PDB file of C-alpha atoms in Angstrom:
ATOM      1  CA  MET Y   5      89.072  82.885   7.013  1.00 38.00           C
ATOM      2  CA  SER Y   6      89.215  86.789   7.016  1.00 39.00           C
ATOM      3  CA  PHE Y   7      87.703  89.098   4.442  1.00 40.00           C
ATOM      4  CA  PRO Y   8      88.756  92.560   2.832  1.00 41.00           C
ATOM      5  CA  PHE Y   9      85.609  93.323   3.882  1.00 41.00           C
ATOM      6  CA  PRO Y  10      82.328  92.947   5.899  1.00 45.00           C
ATOM      7  CA  VAL Y  11      81.065  90.138   5.845  1.00 45.00           C
ATOM      8  CA  SER Y  12      76.998  90.201   7.127  1.00 52.00           C
ATOM      9  CA  LEU Y  13      74.653  87.424   6.341  1.00 55.00           C
ATOM     10  CA  LYS Y  14      71.872  90.653   7.226  1.00 59.00           C
ATOM     11  CA  ALA Y  15      73.210  92.820   3.706  1.00 63.00           C
ATOM     12  CA  PRO Y  16      70.211  92.735   1.746  1.00 68.00           C
ATOM     13  CA  ALA Y  17      72.479  91.251  -1.439  1.00 70.00           C
ATOM     14  CA  VAL Y  18      73.278  88.061   1.137  1.00 77.00           C
ATOM     15  CA  ARG Y  19      69.731  88.358   2.115  1.00 80.00           C
ATOM     16  CA  ALA Y  20      69.189  88.249  -1.442  1.00 83.00           C
ATOM     17  CA  LEU Y  21      71.791  85.062  -2.549  1.00 85.00           C
ATOM     18  CA  LEU Y  22      70.978  82.995   0.205  1.00 90.00           C
ATOM     19  CA  LEU Y  23      66.386  82.768  -0.891  1.00 92.00           C
ATOM     20  CA  GLN Y  24      67.661  82.237  -4.412  1.00 91.00           C
ATOM     21  CA  LEU Y  25      70.014  78.985  -3.480  1.00 93.00           C
ATOM     22  CA  LEU Y  26      67.136  78.622  -1.304  1.00 94.00           C
ATOM     23  CA  SER Y  27      65.010  78.698  -4.727  1.00 93.00           C
ATOM     24  CA  PHE Y  28      67.700  76.411  -6.243  1.00 93.00           C
ATOM     25  CA  VAL Y  29      67.219  73.914  -3.633  1.00 94.00           C
ATOM     26  CA  ILE Y  30      62.960  73.593  -3.417  1.00 94.00           C
ATOM     27  CA  VAL Y  31      63.914  73.742  -7.288  1.00 93.00           C
ATOM     28  CA  VAL Y  32      66.260  70.445  -7.186  1.00 92.00           C
ATOM     29  CA  ALA Y  33      64.237  68.071  -4.873  1.00 92.00           C
ATOM     30  CA  GLY Y  34      60.793  69.515  -7.025  1.00 90.00           C
ATOM     31  CA  VAL Y  35      62.700  68.144  -9.753  1.00 89.00           C
ATOM     32  CA  LEU Y  36      64.129  65.043  -7.866  1.00 89.00           C
ATOM     33  CA  LEU Y  37      60.128  64.070  -6.439  1.00 89.00           C
ATOM     34  CA  PHE Y  38      59.370  65.183 -10.549  1.00 87.00           C
ATOM     35  CA  TRP Y  39      61.743  62.400 -12.187  1.00 86.00           C
ATOM     36  CA  ARG Y  40      60.293  59.548  -9.370  1.00 85.00           C
ATOM     37  CA  ALA Y  41      56.879  59.842  -9.952  1.00 85.00           C
ATOM     38  CA  ALA Y  42      56.911  60.519 -14.006  1.00 83.00           C
ATOM     39  CA  GLY Y  43      60.480  60.148 -14.912  1.00 81.00           C
ATOM     40  CA  GLN Y  44      60.670  62.829 -16.936  1.00 82.00           C
ATOM     41  CA  VAL Y  45      63.042  66.238 -16.611  1.00 80.00           C
ATOM     42  CA  LEU Y  46      61.376  69.334 -17.467  1.00 84.00           C
ATOM     43  CA  PRO Y  47      63.304  72.048 -19.791  1.00 89.00           C
ATOM     44  CA  VAL Y  48      66.188  73.668 -17.870  1.00 89.00           C
ATOM     45  CA  TRP Y  49      64.170  77.417 -19.057  1.00 89.00           C
ATOM     46  CA  LEU Y  50      61.755  75.559 -17.113  1.00 91.00           C
ATOM     47  CA  LEU Y  51      62.949  75.514 -14.182  1.00 92.00           C
ATOM     48  CA  ALA Y  52      65.085  78.286 -14.321  1.00 92.00           C
ATOM     49  CA  ILE Y  53      61.528  80.435 -14.350  1.00 93.00           C
ATOM     50  CA  LEU Y  54      60.664  78.234 -11.490  1.00 94.00           C
ATOM     51  CA  GLN Y  55      63.734  79.200  -9.311  1.00 93.00           C
ATOM     52  CA  GLY Y  56      62.917  82.979 -10.308  1.00 92.00           C
ATOM     53  CA  SER Y  57      59.341  83.198  -8.797  1.00 95.00           C
ATOM     54  CA  ILE Y  58      59.866  81.167  -5.995  1.00 95.00           C
ATOM     55  CA  ALA Y  59      63.228  83.175  -5.349  1.00 93.00           C
ATOM     56  CA  ALA Y  60      60.563  86.565  -6.178  1.00 92.00           C
ATOM     57  CA  THR Y  61      57.996  85.243  -3.455  1.00 94.00           C
ATOM     58  CA  LEU Y  62      61.097  84.044  -0.294  1.00 93.00           C
ATOM     59  CA  THR Y  63      62.225  87.783  -0.971  1.00 88.00           C
ATOM     60  CA  ARG Y  64      58.587  89.626  -1.396  1.00 88.00           C
ATOM     61  CA  TRP Y  65      57.612  87.396   1.909  1.00 90.00           C
ATOM     62  CA  ARG Y  66      60.815  88.725   3.837  1.00 84.00           C
ATOM     63  CA  ALA Y  67      59.807  91.894   2.970  1.00 77.00           C
ATOM     64  CA  MET Y  68      62.804  93.037   1.046  1.00 75.00           C
ATOM     65  CA  ALA Y  69      62.769  96.246  -0.904  1.00 65.00           C
ATOM     66  CA  SER Y  70      60.958  96.297  -3.993  1.00 68.00           C
ATOM     67  CA  TRP Y  71      63.328  96.117  -6.338  1.00 65.00           C
ATOM     68  CA  TRP Y  72      64.830  92.773  -6.060  1.00 76.00           C
ATOM     69  CA  LEU Y  73      62.098  91.711  -6.973  1.00 84.00           C
ATOM     70  CA  PRO Y  74      62.584  91.876 -10.646  1.00 85.00           C
ATOM     71  CA  ILE Y  75      66.505  91.220 -10.004  1.00 84.00           C
ATOM     72  CA  GLN Y  76      65.448  87.736  -8.310  1.00 87.00           C
ATOM     73  CA  LEU Y  77      62.714  86.671 -10.311  1.00 90.00           C
ATOM     74  CA  PHE Y  78      64.824  87.658 -13.965  1.00 88.00           C
ATOM     75  CA  PHE Y  79      67.972  86.169 -12.298  1.00 86.00           C
ATOM     76  CA  ALA Y  80      67.871  82.125 -13.347  1.00 89.00           C
ATOM     77  CA  PRO Y  81      66.454  82.892 -16.395  1.00 88.00           C
ATOM     78  CA  ALA Y  82      69.251  85.170 -17.365  1.00 83.00           C
ATOM     79  CA  LEU Y  83      71.553  83.476 -16.686  1.00 82.00           C
ATOM     80  CA  VAL Y  84      70.397  80.667 -18.855  1.00 84.00           C
ATOM     81  CA  LEU Y  85      70.174  82.999 -21.406  1.00 79.00           C
ATOM     82  CA  VAL Y  86      73.109  84.179 -21.155  1.00 74.00           C
ATOM     83  CA  PHE Y  87      75.347  80.287 -20.845  1.00 76.00           C
ATOM     84  CA  GLY Y  88      73.136  79.666 -24.104  1.00 77.00           C
ATOM     85  CA  TRP Y  89      74.515  82.272 -26.257  1.00 73.00           C
ATOM     86  CA  GLN Y  90      78.091  80.375 -24.975  1.00 73.00           C
ATOM     87  CA  LEU Y  91      79.879  83.726 -24.924  1.00 69.00           C
ATOM     88  CA  PRO Y  92      83.822  83.688 -25.118  1.00 74.00           C
ATOM     89  CA  SER Y  93      84.656  83.415 -20.809  1.00 66.00           C
ATOM     90  CA  TRP Y  94      85.992  86.510 -21.395  1.00 66.00           C
ATOM     91  CA  ILE Y  95      83.108  88.776 -21.846  1.00 68.00           C
ATOM     92  CA  PHE Y  96      81.674  88.176 -18.574  1.00 63.00           C
ATOM     93  CA  LEU Y  97      84.606  89.049 -16.853  1.00 66.00           C
ATOM     94  CA  LEU Y  98      84.807  91.634 -18.353  1.00 71.00           C
ATOM     95  CA  ALA Y  99      81.166  92.569 -17.168  1.00 68.00           C
ATOM     96  CA  PHE Y 100      82.221  91.581 -13.835  1.00 64.00           C
ATOM     97  CA  LEU Y 101      85.341  94.436 -13.571  1.00 65.00           C
ATOM     98  CA  LEU Y 102      82.692  96.618 -14.955  1.00 66.00           C
ATOM     99  CA  MET Y 103      80.133  95.865 -12.738  1.00 63.00           C
ATOM    100  CA  LEU Y 104      82.240  96.359  -9.548  1.00 58.00           C
ATOM    101  CA  GLY Y 105      84.075  99.031 -10.970  1.00 55.00           C
ATOM    102  CA  LEU Y 106      80.263 100.562 -10.706  1.00 56.00           C
ATOM    103  CA  TYR Y 107      79.044  99.721  -7.220  1.00 59.00           C
ATOM    104  CA  TRP Y 108      81.448  98.260  -6.319  1.00 56.00           C
ATOM    105  CA  SER Y 109      80.697  97.549  -1.934  1.00 60.00           C
ATOM    106  CA  THR Y 110      76.818  98.353  -2.798  1.00 52.00           C
ATOM    107  CA  TYR Y 111      75.662  95.138  -0.970  1.00 49.00           C
ATOM    108  CA  ARG Y 112      77.334  96.549   2.115  1.00 53.00           C
ATOM    109  CA  THR Y 113      75.868 100.530   1.888  1.00 54.00           C
ATOM    110  CA  GLN Y 114      72.762  99.374   0.594  1.00 55.00           C
ATOM    111  CA  VAL Y 115      73.426 102.645  -1.903  1.00 57.00           C
ATOM    112  CA  PRO Y 116      73.188 102.010  -5.196  1.00 59.00           C
ATOM    113  CA  LEU Y 117      74.343 104.792  -8.413  1.00 58.00           C
ATOM    114  CA  TYR Y 118      71.535 107.610  -8.878  1.00 65.00           C
ATOM    115  CA  LEU Y 119      71.450 110.164 -11.104  1.00 70.00           C
ATOM    116  CA  SER Y 120      69.971 113.003 -10.055  1.00 79.00           C
ATOM    117  CA  GLY Y 121      69.523 116.035 -13.663  1.00 84.00           C
ATOM    118  CA  GLN Y 122      70.178 119.457 -13.855  1.00 90.00           C
ATOM    119  CA  ARG Y 123      66.960 120.842 -13.114  1.00 92.00           C
ATOM    120  CA  VAL Y 124      68.107 118.838  -9.105  1.00 92.00           C
ATOM    121  CA  TRP Y 125      71.444 120.729  -9.180  1.00 94.00           C
ATOM    122  CA  HIS Y 126      69.834 124.326 -10.562  1.00 95.00           C
ATOM    123  CA  ALA Y 127      67.513 123.433  -7.047  1.00 95.00           C
ATOM    124  CA  VAL Y 128      70.110 122.912  -4.432  1.00 96.00           C
ATOM    125  CA  ASN Y 129      71.272 125.646  -6.005  1.00 95.00           C
ATOM    126  CA  GLN Y 130      68.854 128.111  -5.158  1.00 95.00           C
ATOM    127  CA  LEU Y 131      68.748 126.629  -2.306  1.00 93.00           C
ATOM    128  CA  LEU Y 132      72.857 127.988  -0.674  1.00 94.00           C
ATOM    129  CA  PRO Y 133      73.503 131.282   0.931  1.00 91.00           C
ATOM    130  CA  GLU Y 134      74.732 134.179  -0.508  1.00 91.00           C
ATOM    131  CA  ARG Y 135      78.350 133.666   0.119  1.00 94.00           C
ATOM    132  CA  PRO Y 136      81.781 132.192  -0.019  1.00 96.00           C
ATOM    133  CA  LEU Y 137      80.650 128.269   1.354  1.00 96.00           C
ATOM    134  CA  ARG Y 138      82.414 125.073   1.568  1.00 97.00           C
ATOM    135  CA  GLY Y 139      78.986 122.067   0.248  1.00 97.00           C
ATOM    136  CA  ILE Y 140      79.830 118.182  -0.333  1.00 98.00           C
ATOM    137  CA  ASP Y 141      77.761 116.318  -2.113  1.00 97.00           C
ATOM    138  CA  ILE Y 142      78.544 112.376  -0.827  1.00 95.00           C
ATOM    139  CA  GLY Y 143      78.282 109.404  -3.156  1.00 89.00           C
ATOM    140  CA  SER Y 144      78.331 112.355  -5.976  1.00 90.00           C
ATOM    141  CA  GLY Y 145      77.795 109.627  -8.285  1.00 87.00           C
ATOM    142  CA  LEU Y 146      79.328 110.719 -11.740  1.00 89.00           C
ATOM    143  CA  GLY Y 147      79.839 114.256 -10.324  1.00 94.00           C
ATOM    144  CA  GLY Y 148      77.299 116.650 -12.064  1.00 94.00           C
ATOM    145  CA  LEU Y 149      75.925 118.402  -9.446  1.00 96.00           C
ATOM    146  CA  VAL Y 150      79.770 118.842  -7.619  1.00 97.00           C
ATOM    147  CA  LEU Y 151      80.914 120.020 -11.067  1.00 97.00           C
ATOM    148  CA  ASP Y 152      77.847 122.361 -11.958  1.00 96.00           C
ATOM    149  CA  LEU Y 153      77.045 124.383  -7.736  1.00 97.00           C
ATOM    150  CA  ALA Y 154      81.967 124.486  -9.341  1.00 97.00           C
ATOM    151  CA  ARG Y 155      80.959 126.507 -11.575  1.00 96.00           C
ATOM    152  CA  ARG Y 156      78.203 128.787 -10.909  1.00 96.00           C
ATOM    153  CA  ARG Y 157      79.838 129.564  -7.677  1.00 96.00           C
ATOM    154  CA  PRO Y 158      82.956 130.057  -7.810  1.00 96.00           C
ATOM    155  CA  ASP Y 159      83.726 132.378  -4.909  1.00 95.00           C
ATOM    156  CA  SER Y 160      82.527 129.170  -2.863  1.00 97.00           C
ATOM    157  CA  ARG Y 161      84.499 125.477  -2.994  1.00 97.00           C
ATOM    158  CA  PHE Y 162      82.853 122.588  -3.842  1.00 98.00           C
ATOM    159  CA  PHE Y 163      83.514 118.142  -3.101  1.00 98.00           C
ATOM    160  CA  GLY Y 164      82.492 115.354  -3.256  1.00 96.00           C
ATOM    161  CA  ILE Y 165      83.198 112.003  -2.198  1.00 95.00           C
ATOM    162  CA  GLU Y 166      82.509 108.447  -3.835  1.00 90.00           C
ATOM    163  CA  LEU Y 167      83.666 104.964  -2.757  1.00 86.00           C
ATOM    164  CA  ALA Y 168      83.003 103.013  -6.343  1.00 84.00           C
ATOM    165  CA  PRO Y 169      86.496 103.881  -8.070  1.00 85.00           C
ATOM    166  CA  LEU Y 170      84.629 104.318 -12.152  1.00 85.00           C
ATOM    167  CA  PRO Y 171      82.035 106.614 -11.517  1.00 88.00           C
ATOM    168  CA  TRP Y 172      84.815 108.310  -9.059  1.00 90.00           C
ATOM    169  CA  LEU Y 173      87.957 108.155 -11.632  1.00 91.00           C
ATOM    170  CA  PHE Y 174      85.136 109.492 -14.190  1.00 91.00           C
ATOM    171  CA  SER Y 175      84.012 112.579 -12.020  1.00 94.00           C
ATOM    172  CA  TRP Y 176      87.518 113.064 -10.784  1.00 96.00           C
ATOM    173  CA  LEU Y 177      89.200 113.743 -14.881  1.00 96.00           C
ATOM    174  CA  ARG Y 178      85.829 115.755 -16.048  1.00 95.00           C
ATOM    175  CA  ALA Y 179      87.092 118.131 -13.404  1.00 96.00           C
ATOM    176  CA  ARG Y 180      90.295 117.529 -14.672  1.00 95.00           C
ATOM    177  CA  LEU Y 181      89.844 118.422 -18.701  1.00 96.00           C
ATOM    178  CA  ARG Y 182      87.046 121.103 -17.196  1.00 95.00           C
ATOM    179  CA  GLY Y 183      89.934 122.940 -15.575  1.00 96.00           C
ATOM    180  CA  SER Y 184      87.258 123.606 -12.576  1.00 96.00           C
ATOM    181  CA  SER Y 185      87.717 123.932  -9.366  1.00 97.00           C
ATOM    182  CA  ALA Y 186      85.902 120.517  -7.900  1.00 97.00           C
ATOM    183  CA  CYS Y 187      86.929 118.566  -5.953  1.00 97.00           C
ATOM    184  CA  PHE Y 188      86.062 115.066  -6.303  1.00 97.00           C
ATOM    185  CA  LEU Y 189      87.683 111.660  -3.235  1.00 96.00           C
ATOM    186  CA  ARG Y 190      87.566 108.529  -3.284  1.00 92.00           C
ATOM    187  CA  GLY Y 191      86.229 106.955  -0.276  1.00 90.00           C
ATOM    188  CA  ASP Y 192      83.681 106.510   2.918  1.00 90.00           C
ATOM    189  CA  TYR Y 193      81.744 109.798   3.726  1.00 92.00           C
ATOM    190  CA  GLN Y 194      80.651 107.580   6.816  1.00 90.00           C
ATOM    191  CA  THR Y 195      84.528 108.299   7.209  1.00 92.00           C
ATOM    192  CA  LEU Y 196      85.018 112.195   6.125  1.00 94.00           C
ATOM    193  CA  ASP Y 197      84.414 114.398   9.151  1.00 95.00           C
ATOM    194  CA  PHE Y 198      81.316 116.581   8.209  1.00 96.00           C
ATOM    195  CA  SER Y 199      82.924 119.523  10.742  1.00 96.00           C
ATOM    196  CA  SER Y 200      84.277 122.073   7.709  1.00 95.00           C
ATOM    197  CA  PHE Y 201      81.511 122.061   5.438  1.00 97.00           C
ATOM    198  CA  ASP Y 202      78.335 124.349   5.414  1.00 97.00           C
ATOM    199  CA  VAL Y 203      76.271 121.524   3.081  1.00 97.00           C
ATOM    200  CA  VAL Y 204      75.207 118.645   2.788  1.00 97.00           C
ATOM    201  CA  PHE Y 205      73.864 117.091  -0.172  1.00 97.00           C
ATOM    202  CA  ALA Y 206      73.101 113.082  -0.472  1.00 93.00           C
ATOM    203  CA  TYR Y 207      70.811 110.720  -2.858  1.00 91.00           C
ATOM    204  CA  LEU Y 208      71.358 107.417  -1.246  1.00 87.00           C
ATOM    205  CA  SER Y 209      68.674 105.091  -0.364  1.00 82.00           C
ATOM    206  CA  PRO Y 210      66.129 105.817   3.279  1.00 84.00           C
ATOM    207  CA  VAL Y 211      68.493 103.447   4.773  1.00 84.00           C
ATOM    208  CA  ALA Y 212      71.289 105.206   4.669  1.00 87.00           C
ATOM    209  CA  MET Y 213      69.070 108.441   5.713  1.00 91.00           C
ATOM    210  CA  PRO Y 214      69.171 107.706   9.740  1.00 93.00           C
ATOM    211  CA  PRO Y 215      72.874 107.662  10.574  1.00 93.00           C
ATOM    212  CA  LEU Y 216      73.218 110.397   8.311  1.00 95.00           C
ATOM    213  CA  TRP Y 217      70.868 112.394  10.225  1.00 96.00           C
ATOM    214  CA  ALA Y 218      73.063 111.320  13.213  1.00 96.00           C
ATOM    215  CA  LYS Y 219      76.192 112.539  11.339  1.00 96.00           C
ATOM    216  CA  PHE Y 220      74.647 115.847  10.325  1.00 97.00           C
ATOM    217  CA  GLN Y 221      73.330 117.293  14.004  1.00 96.00           C
ATOM    218  CA  ALA Y 222      76.930 115.162  15.628  1.00 97.00           C
ATOM    219  CA  GLU Y 223      79.442 117.091  13.293  1.00 97.00           C
ATOM    220  CA  MET Y 224      78.392 120.131  11.060  1.00 96.00           C
ATOM    221  CA  PRO Y 225      78.066 123.601  12.694  1.00 94.00           C
ATOM    222  CA  VAL Y 226      75.570 125.899  13.127  1.00 95.00           C
ATOM    223  CA  GLY Y 227      73.792 127.327  10.658  1.00 94.00           C
ATOM    224  CA  ALA Y 228      74.398 124.330   8.016  1.00 96.00           C
ATOM    225  CA  LEU Y 229      72.204 122.766   5.478  1.00 97.00           C
ATOM    226  CA  LEU Y 230      71.091 119.022   4.659  1.00 98.00           C
ATOM    227  CA  VAL Y 231      69.466 118.186   1.701  1.00 97.00           C
ATOM    228  CA  SER Y 232      68.258 115.131   0.795  1.00 95.00           C
ATOM    229  CA  TYR Y 233      66.839 114.656  -2.670  1.00 92.00           C
ATOM    230  CA  GLU Y 234      64.041 112.222  -2.788  1.00 88.00           C
ATOM    231  CA  PHE Y 235      64.675 110.895   0.905  1.00 91.00           C
ATOM    232  CA  ALA Y 236      63.563 111.658   3.468  1.00 94.00           C
ATOM    233  CA  ILE Y 237      64.239 110.764   7.424  1.00 93.00           C
ATOM    234  CA  GLU Y 238      60.699 110.166   9.186  1.00 88.00           C
ATOM    235  CA  GLU Y 239      62.258 110.785  12.113  1.00 92.00           C
ATOM    236  CA  HIS Y 240      62.788 113.873  11.493  1.00 95.00           C
ATOM    237  CA  PRO Y 241      60.413 116.021   9.403  1.00 95.00           C
ATOM    238  CA  ALA Y 242      62.750 118.967   6.672  1.00 96.00           C
ATOM    239  CA  ASP Y 243      62.265 122.537   7.199  1.00 97.00           C
ATOM    240  CA  GLU Y 244      62.158 122.950   3.537  1.00 96.00           C
ATOM    241  CA  ILE Y 245      60.267 121.022   1.561  1.00 96.00           C
ATOM    242  CA  HIS Y 246      60.582 121.470  -2.506  1.00 95.00           C
ATOM    243  CA  GLN Y 247      60.129 119.632  -5.821  1.00 94.00           C
ATOM    244  CA  PRO Y 248      62.376 121.022  -8.500  1.00 92.00           C
ATOM    245  CA  ILE Y 249      60.733 118.987 -11.269  1.00 86.00           C
ATOM    246  CA  LYS Y 250      56.391 118.532 -11.728  1.00 85.00           C
ATOM    247  CA  ALA Y 251      55.720 115.357  -9.900  1.00 81.00           C
ATOM    248  CA  GLY Y 252      59.112 114.171  -9.300  1.00 84.00           C
ATOM    249  CA  PRO Y 253      60.600 113.515  -5.873  1.00 89.00           C
ATOM    250  CA  TYR Y 254      61.100 116.246  -3.757  1.00 93.00           C
ATOM    251  CA  LEU Y 255      64.319 117.605  -2.314  1.00 95.00           C
ATOM    252  CA  TYR Y 256      64.422 117.868   1.787  1.00 97.00           C
ATOM    253  CA  VAL Y 257      66.294 120.119   3.318  1.00 97.00           C
ATOM    254  CA  TRP Y 258      67.287 120.524   7.134  1.00 97.00           C
ATOM    255  CA  HIS Y 259      68.744 123.248   9.252  1.00 96.00           C
ATOM    256  CA  LYS Y 260      71.271 123.048  11.785  1.00 95.00           C
ATOM    257  CA  HIS Y 261      69.796 123.876  15.336  1.00 90.00           C
TER     258      HIS Y 261
END
């Protein structure tokens, strides 16, 4: 059987699902033992809380990212709560399609939807050389940075590339409605050739940074900039570090030498 996308047991979402299944098996085994010993069945809501607690504990034991803990903890209780409302089935389909459109292959890329903000956009603009250039925001989300830079720097060309369909469509429509020169591509930045760009901006995740560094070194011309908001590359200290928002994340800048 072939899948339309690569499936890896190492993908965090797959590991999280397997831990949930393991937690379910543990809870079922516990229910059977308790029923044999006491002749009683525990309430469903209590079993859901128990499963969530076990799943969160296993997630911590497996040293997964901290943001998986609340997801694992509340997944089963949320299912019980939602099904208890007896909502129409089409609502679940709509919610699934919405999440699919927003997050698409986050399970594989390990890059969720992050949004920066105007202070970050201003800081990025301040970093850019005072000459016409080509820049791209990889994982451009709703397109705010690209649209802002295109407005500030009409002498330059700015692109965004986004894998998830809904954010890409939203940013593409924003550019069309504004008559902006910003260009939004739908696709995986890993398949894109960086050699024609002077600046690459990234707001990705820690997992994505080492491969991005390798791509930056292999493809971008001398003098190019790699700008990352919040996520550094431990093995390669940044040439510049800025803090657009007081007490907020840092903006890391590397120069291609």
